[in-house]
Short mmCIF file of C-alpha atoms in Angstrom, two decimals:
data_model
loop_
_atom_site.label_atom_id
_atom_site.label_comp_id
_atom_site.label_asym_id
_atom_site.label_seq_id
_atom_site.Cartn_x
_atom_site.Cartn_y
_atom_site.Cartn_z
CA UNK A 1 0.34 24.85 -44.86
CA UNK A 2 -0.02 27.16 -41.92
CA UNK A 3 2.22 29.74 -43.65
CA UNK A 4 -0.06 29.64 -46.70
CA UNK A 5 -3.14 29.93 -44.48
CA UNK A 6 -1.60 32.96 -42.73
CA UNK A 7 -0.79 34.55 -46.09
CA UNK A 8 -4.35 34.02 -47.32
CA UNK A 9 -5.82 35.35 -44.06
CA UNK A 10 -3.95 38.60 -44.71
CA UNK A 11 -5.50 38.93 -48.17
CA UNK A 12 -8.98 40.32 -47.72
CA UNK A 13 -10.71 37.77 -49.96
CA UNK A 14 -14.31 38.91 -50.45
CA UNK A 15 -15.05 36.94 -53.62
CA UNK A 16 -15.07 33.26 -54.41
CA UNK A 17 -12.12 31.20 -53.29
CA UNK A 18 -10.81 27.94 -54.70
CA UNK A 19 -7.97 26.06 -53.01
CA UNK A 20 -6.62 22.93 -54.71
CA UNK A 21 -3.75 20.90 -53.42
CA UNK A 22 -2.10 17.75 -52.22
CA UNK A 23 -2.60 18.15 -48.49
CA UNK A 24 -1.29 14.64 -47.80
CA UNK A 25 -3.60 14.13 -44.82
CA UNK A 26 -3.82 10.32 -44.83
CA UNK A 27 -6.83 10.27 -42.50
CA UNK A 28 -9.07 12.24 -44.91
CA UNK A 29 -11.49 9.98 -46.76
CA UNK A 30 -13.79 12.02 -48.95
CA UNK A 31 -15.98 15.03 -48.26
CA UNK A 32 -17.75 13.80 -45.14
CA UNK A 33 -14.55 13.59 -43.10
CA UNK A 34 -14.58 15.21 -39.65
CA UNK A 35 -11.53 17.49 -39.71
CA UNK A 36 -11.79 17.76 -35.90
CA UNK A 37 -10.79 14.09 -35.68
CA UNK A 38 -7.35 14.64 -37.22
CA UNK A 39 -4.12 16.24 -36.04
CA UNK A 40 -3.09 19.88 -35.51
CA UNK A 41 -2.78 20.47 -39.25
CA UNK A 42 -6.35 19.33 -39.85
CA UNK A 43 -7.51 21.66 -37.05
CA UNK A 44 -5.69 24.58 -38.75
CA UNK A 45 -7.26 23.56 -42.04
CA UNK A 46 -10.70 23.43 -40.44
CA UNK A 47 -10.24 26.92 -38.95
CA UNK A 48 -9.18 28.20 -42.38
CA UNK A 49 -12.21 26.54 -43.99
CA UNK A 50 -14.59 28.06 -41.44
CA UNK A 51 -13.03 31.52 -41.80
CA UNK A 52 -13.64 31.56 -45.57
CA UNK A 53 -16.79 29.40 -45.49
CA UNK A 54 -15.06 26.73 -47.59
CA UNK A 55 -16.37 23.24 -48.18
CA UNK A 56 -14.44 20.18 -49.25
CA UNK A 57 -15.66 18.89 -52.63
CA UNK A 58 -13.32 16.07 -53.67
CA UNK A 59 -14.86 12.69 -52.98
CA UNK A 60 -12.55 10.75 -55.33
CA UNK A 61 -10.58 8.17 -53.34
CA UNK A 62 -7.11 6.91 -54.23
CA UNK A 63 -5.85 3.31 -54.22
CA UNK A 64 -5.78 3.36 -50.39
CA UNK A 65 -9.35 4.71 -50.09
CA UNK A 66 -7.99 8.10 -49.05
CA UNK A 67 -8.43 11.61 -50.40
CA UNK A 68 -5.00 13.27 -50.40
CA UNK A 69 -5.90 15.96 -52.96
CA UNK A 70 -8.40 18.41 -51.55
CA UNK A 71 -10.62 20.83 -53.45
CA UNK A 72 -11.90 23.55 -51.13
CA UNK A 73 -14.24 26.31 -52.25
CA UNK A 74 -17.00 28.66 -51.16
CA UNK A 75 -18.46 28.30 -54.66
CA UNK A 76 -20.13 25.22 -56.19
CA UNK A 77 -17.74 22.63 -57.67
CA UNK A 78 -18.36 19.40 -59.56
CA UNK A 79 -15.51 16.91 -59.31
CA UNK A 80 -15.10 13.64 -61.16
CA UNK A 81 -12.26 11.39 -62.25
CA UNK A 82 -10.63 12.84 -65.38
CA UNK A 83 -11.34 10.66 -68.41
CA UNK A 84 -8.32 11.73 -70.47
CA UNK A 85 -5.54 12.82 -68.05
CA UNK A 86 -2.50 14.77 -69.25
CA UNK A 87 -0.01 12.59 -67.33
CA UNK A 88 0.41 8.98 -66.35
CA UNK A 89 -1.91 8.16 -63.47
CA UNK A 90 -0.43 8.11 -59.97
CA UNK A 91 -2.57 5.63 -57.96
CA UNK A 92 -2.19 7.84 -54.87
CA UNK A 93 -3.38 10.96 -56.73
CA UNK A 94 -6.12 10.10 -59.24
CA UNK A 95 -6.58 12.72 -62.00
CA UNK A 96 -9.44 15.10 -61.36
CA UNK A 97 -11.82 16.94 -63.63
CA UNK A 98 -13.16 20.04 -61.87
CA UNK A 99 -16.05 22.20 -63.03
CA UNK A 100 -16.20 25.58 -61.30
CA UNK A 101 -19.45 27.54 -61.17
CA UNK A 102 -18.50 31.09 -60.22
CA UNK A 103 -21.24 33.13 -58.61
CA UNK A 104 -20.23 36.73 -57.80
CA UNK A 105 -20.75 37.47 -54.13
CA UNK A 106 -21.25 41.16 -54.88
CA UNK A 107 -21.93 42.98 -58.12
CA UNK A 108 -20.93 46.47 -59.09
CA UNK A 109 -23.75 48.99 -58.93
CA UNK A 110 -24.51 51.42 -61.74
CA UNK A 111 -23.77 54.21 -59.25
CA UNK A 112 -20.24 52.91 -58.62
CA UNK A 113 -17.39 55.35 -59.20
CA UNK A 114 -15.12 54.96 -62.22
CA UNK A 115 -12.31 53.76 -59.94
CA UNK A 116 -14.50 51.01 -58.43
CA UNK A 117 -15.77 49.96 -61.86
CA UNK A 118 -12.24 49.69 -63.28
CA UNK A 119 -11.25 47.31 -60.50
CA UNK A 120 -14.30 45.10 -61.13
CA UNK A 121 -13.44 44.14 -64.74
CA UNK A 122 -14.48 40.81 -66.17
CA UNK A 123 -14.21 38.73 -69.33
CA UNK A 124 -17.35 38.94 -71.47
CA UNK A 125 -17.55 35.45 -72.92
CA UNK A 126 -20.99 36.13 -74.42
CA UNK A 127 -19.30 38.07 -77.22
CA UNK A 128 -16.80 35.32 -78.01
CA UNK A 129 -16.94 33.51 -81.34
CA UNK A 130 -17.27 30.07 -79.74
CA UNK A 131 -17.54 28.24 -83.07
CA UNK A 132 -14.28 29.73 -84.40
CA UNK A 133 -12.57 29.11 -81.06
CA UNK A 134 -13.74 25.49 -81.03
CA UNK A 135 -12.53 24.94 -84.60
CA UNK A 136 -9.16 26.52 -83.81
CA UNK A 137 -8.67 24.26 -80.78
CA UNK A 138 -9.75 21.19 -82.77
CA UNK A 139 -7.17 21.98 -85.45
CA UNK A 140 -4.24 21.87 -82.98
CA UNK A 141 -1.96 18.83 -83.22
CA UNK A 142 -1.95 17.66 -79.59
CA UNK A 143 0.39 14.69 -80.21
CA UNK A 144 3.44 16.61 -78.95
CA UNK A 145 1.71 16.97 -75.60
CA UNK A 146 1.74 13.20 -75.11
CA UNK A 147 5.47 12.96 -75.84
CA UNK A 148 6.50 14.81 -72.65
CA UNK A 149 7.01 12.80 -69.47
CA UNK A 150 6.83 15.49 -66.79
CA UNK A 151 3.79 17.59 -65.96
CA UNK A 152 5.81 20.85 -66.11
CA UNK A 153 6.91 20.00 -69.65
CA UNK A 154 3.33 19.14 -70.60
CA UNK A 155 2.06 22.46 -69.27
CA UNK A 156 4.75 24.35 -71.21
CA UNK A 157 3.85 22.48 -74.42
CA UNK A 158 0.16 23.15 -73.76
CA UNK A 159 0.77 26.90 -73.46
CA UNK A 160 3.06 26.89 -76.49
CA UNK A 161 0.31 25.23 -78.53
CA UNK A 162 -2.35 27.69 -77.41
CA UNK A 163 -0.26 30.84 -77.74
#
Protein backbone atom coordinates (compact mmCIF):
# COMPACT_ATOMS: atom_id res chain seq x y z
CA UNK A 1 0.00 0.00 0.00
CA UNK A 2 2.79 2.39 0.77
CA UNK A 3 3.92 2.28 -2.88
CA UNK A 4 0.41 3.24 -3.98
CA UNK A 5 0.29 6.01 -1.36
CA UNK A 6 3.64 7.35 -2.62
CA UNK A 7 2.41 7.26 -6.21
CA UNK A 8 -0.76 9.16 -5.28
CA UNK A 9 1.21 11.70 -3.23
CA UNK A 10 3.17 12.52 -6.40
CA UNK A 11 -0.04 13.19 -8.34
CA UNK A 12 -1.20 16.67 -7.43
CA UNK A 13 -4.81 15.71 -6.73
CA UNK A 14 -6.80 18.92 -6.28
CA UNK A 15 -10.25 17.50 -6.96
CA UNK A 16 -12.31 14.83 -5.28
CA UNK A 17 -10.64 11.55 -4.50
CA UNK A 18 -12.19 8.12 -4.04
CA UNK A 19 -10.10 5.15 -2.92
CA UNK A 20 -11.77 1.74 -2.76
CA UNK A 21 -10.01 -1.44 -1.83
CA UNK A 22 -9.48 -4.55 0.20
CA UNK A 23 -6.99 -3.23 2.73
CA UNK A 24 -7.16 -6.44 4.78
CA UNK A 25 -6.62 -4.62 8.07
CA UNK A 26 -8.29 -7.10 10.45
CA UNK A 27 -8.44 -4.60 13.31
CA UNK A 28 -10.64 -2.11 11.40
CA UNK A 29 -14.27 -2.31 12.48
CA UNK A 30 -16.33 0.30 10.69
CA UNK A 31 -15.90 4.04 10.26
CA UNK A 32 -15.24 5.00 13.87
CA UNK A 33 -12.02 2.99 14.07
CA UNK A 34 -8.96 4.77 15.48
CA UNK A 35 -6.29 4.19 12.82
CA UNK A 36 -3.65 5.26 15.38
CA UNK A 37 -4.40 2.07 17.32
CA UNK A 38 -3.25 -0.25 14.53
CA UNK A 39 0.11 -1.18 13.05
CA UNK A 40 2.56 0.70 10.80
CA UNK A 41 0.35 0.21 7.75
CA UNK A 42 -2.62 1.81 9.50
CA UNK A 43 -0.39 4.74 10.49
CA UNK A 44 0.67 5.16 6.82
CA UNK A 45 -2.98 4.95 5.82
CA UNK A 46 -3.92 7.57 8.41
CA UNK A 47 -1.18 9.93 7.15
CA UNK A 48 -2.46 9.44 3.59
CA UNK A 49 -6.03 10.12 4.73
CA UNK A 50 -5.02 13.31 6.54
CA UNK A 51 -2.96 14.53 3.58
CA UNK A 52 -5.95 14.29 1.21
CA UNK A 53 -8.61 15.02 3.86
CA UNK A 54 -10.16 11.58 3.31
CA UNK A 55 -12.75 9.99 5.54
CA UNK A 56 -13.62 6.33 5.85
CA UNK A 57 -17.22 5.66 4.81
CA UNK A 58 -17.74 1.89 4.82
CA UNK A 59 -19.52 0.77 7.96
CA UNK A 60 -20.60 -2.62 6.56
CA UNK A 61 -19.10 -5.41 8.67
CA UNK A 62 -18.21 -8.87 7.39
CA UNK A 63 -18.92 -12.24 9.04
CA UNK A 64 -16.17 -11.54 11.61
CA UNK A 65 -17.50 -8.06 12.48
CA UNK A 66 -14.60 -6.49 10.59
CA UNK A 67 -14.38 -4.00 7.74
CA UNK A 68 -11.71 -5.27 5.34
CA UNK A 69 -12.94 -3.26 2.34
CA UNK A 70 -12.42 0.45 2.85
CA UNK A 71 -14.08 3.32 1.01
CA UNK A 72 -12.09 6.53 1.49
CA UNK A 73 -13.13 9.86 0.03
CA UNK A 74 -13.02 13.61 0.50
CA UNK A 75 -16.48 13.74 -1.09
CA UNK A 76 -19.78 12.50 0.39
CA UNK A 77 -20.48 8.77 -0.05
CA UNK A 78 -23.47 6.63 0.85
CA UNK A 79 -22.64 2.96 1.35
CA UNK A 80 -25.02 0.07 1.88
CA UNK A 81 -25.05 -3.66 1.31
CA UNK A 82 -25.71 -4.38 -2.37
CA UNK A 83 -29.14 -5.95 -2.85
CA UNK A 84 -28.39 -7.71 -6.15
CA UNK A 85 -24.63 -8.45 -6.29
CA UNK A 86 -22.90 -9.46 -9.53
CA UNK A 87 -20.98 -12.36 -7.92
CA UNK A 88 -21.50 -14.95 -5.25
CA UNK A 89 -21.17 -13.36 -1.83
CA UNK A 90 -17.86 -13.79 -0.01
CA UNK A 91 -18.70 -13.63 3.73
CA UNK A 92 -15.41 -11.80 4.37
CA UNK A 93 -16.15 -9.16 1.72
CA UNK A 94 -19.87 -8.30 1.63
CA UNK A 95 -21.02 -6.68 -1.65
CA UNK A 96 -21.27 -2.92 -1.46
CA UNK A 97 -23.51 -0.40 -3.15
CA UNK A 98 -21.81 3.00 -3.25
CA UNK A 99 -23.43 6.30 -4.16
CA UNK A 100 -20.93 9.05 -4.94
CA UNK A 101 -21.95 12.71 -4.69
CA UNK A 102 -19.29 14.66 -6.56
CA UNK A 103 -18.93 18.28 -5.56
CA UNK A 104 -16.31 20.21 -7.58
CA UNK A 105 -13.73 21.76 -5.29
CA UNK A 106 -13.05 24.52 -7.81
CA UNK A 107 -14.99 25.66 -10.86
CA UNK A 108 -13.68 27.18 -14.03
CA UNK A 109 -14.20 30.93 -14.28
CA UNK A 110 -15.63 32.61 -17.35
CA UNK A 111 -12.31 34.48 -17.62
CA UNK A 112 -10.33 31.22 -17.86
CA UNK A 113 -8.10 30.80 -20.88
CA UNK A 114 -9.05 28.38 -23.66
CA UNK A 115 -6.29 26.01 -22.53
CA UNK A 116 -7.62 25.93 -18.94
CA UNK A 117 -11.20 25.46 -20.14
CA UNK A 118 -10.25 22.54 -22.41
CA UNK A 119 -8.68 20.72 -19.47
CA UNK A 120 -11.80 21.22 -17.32
CA UNK A 121 -14.22 19.29 -19.58
CA UNK A 122 -17.19 17.45 -18.14
CA UNK A 123 -20.09 15.24 -19.16
CA UNK A 124 -23.34 17.20 -19.47
CA UNK A 125 -25.90 14.66 -18.29
CA UNK A 126 -28.69 17.26 -18.32
CA UNK A 127 -28.88 16.90 -22.10
CA UNK A 128 -29.09 13.10 -22.02
CA UNK A 129 -32.26 11.34 -23.15
CA UNK A 130 -32.70 9.49 -19.86
CA UNK A 131 -35.95 7.81 -20.93
CA UNK A 132 -34.38 6.30 -24.07
CA UNK A 133 -31.28 5.30 -22.12
CA UNK A 134 -33.41 3.63 -19.44
CA UNK A 135 -35.44 1.75 -22.06
CA UNK A 136 -32.27 0.61 -23.84
CA UNK A 137 -30.77 -0.72 -20.61
CA UNK A 138 -34.04 -2.45 -19.69
CA UNK A 139 -34.10 -4.21 -23.06
CA UNK A 140 -30.70 -5.88 -22.50
CA UNK A 141 -30.77 -9.62 -21.78
CA UNK A 142 -28.68 -9.76 -18.59
CA UNK A 143 -28.95 -13.56 -18.19
CA UNK A 144 -25.51 -14.14 -19.73
CA UNK A 145 -24.02 -12.07 -16.93
CA UNK A 146 -25.18 -14.60 -14.35
CA UNK A 147 -23.61 -17.50 -16.23
CA UNK A 148 -20.02 -16.37 -15.58
CA UNK A 149 -18.30 -17.53 -12.39
CA UNK A 150 -15.43 -15.05 -12.09
CA UNK A 151 -15.77 -11.31 -11.55
CA UNK A 152 -13.37 -10.51 -14.43
CA UNK A 153 -15.57 -12.52 -16.81
CA UNK A 154 -18.67 -10.78 -15.48
CA UNK A 155 -17.13 -7.35 -16.03
CA UNK A 156 -16.16 -8.29 -19.60
CA UNK A 157 -19.70 -9.55 -20.31
CA UNK A 158 -21.12 -6.38 -18.74
CA UNK A 159 -19.04 -4.17 -21.04
CA UNK A 160 -19.84 -6.34 -24.06
CA UNK A 161 -23.55 -5.93 -23.34
CA UNK A 162 -23.32 -2.16 -22.95
CA UNK A 163 -21.06 -1.52 -25.92
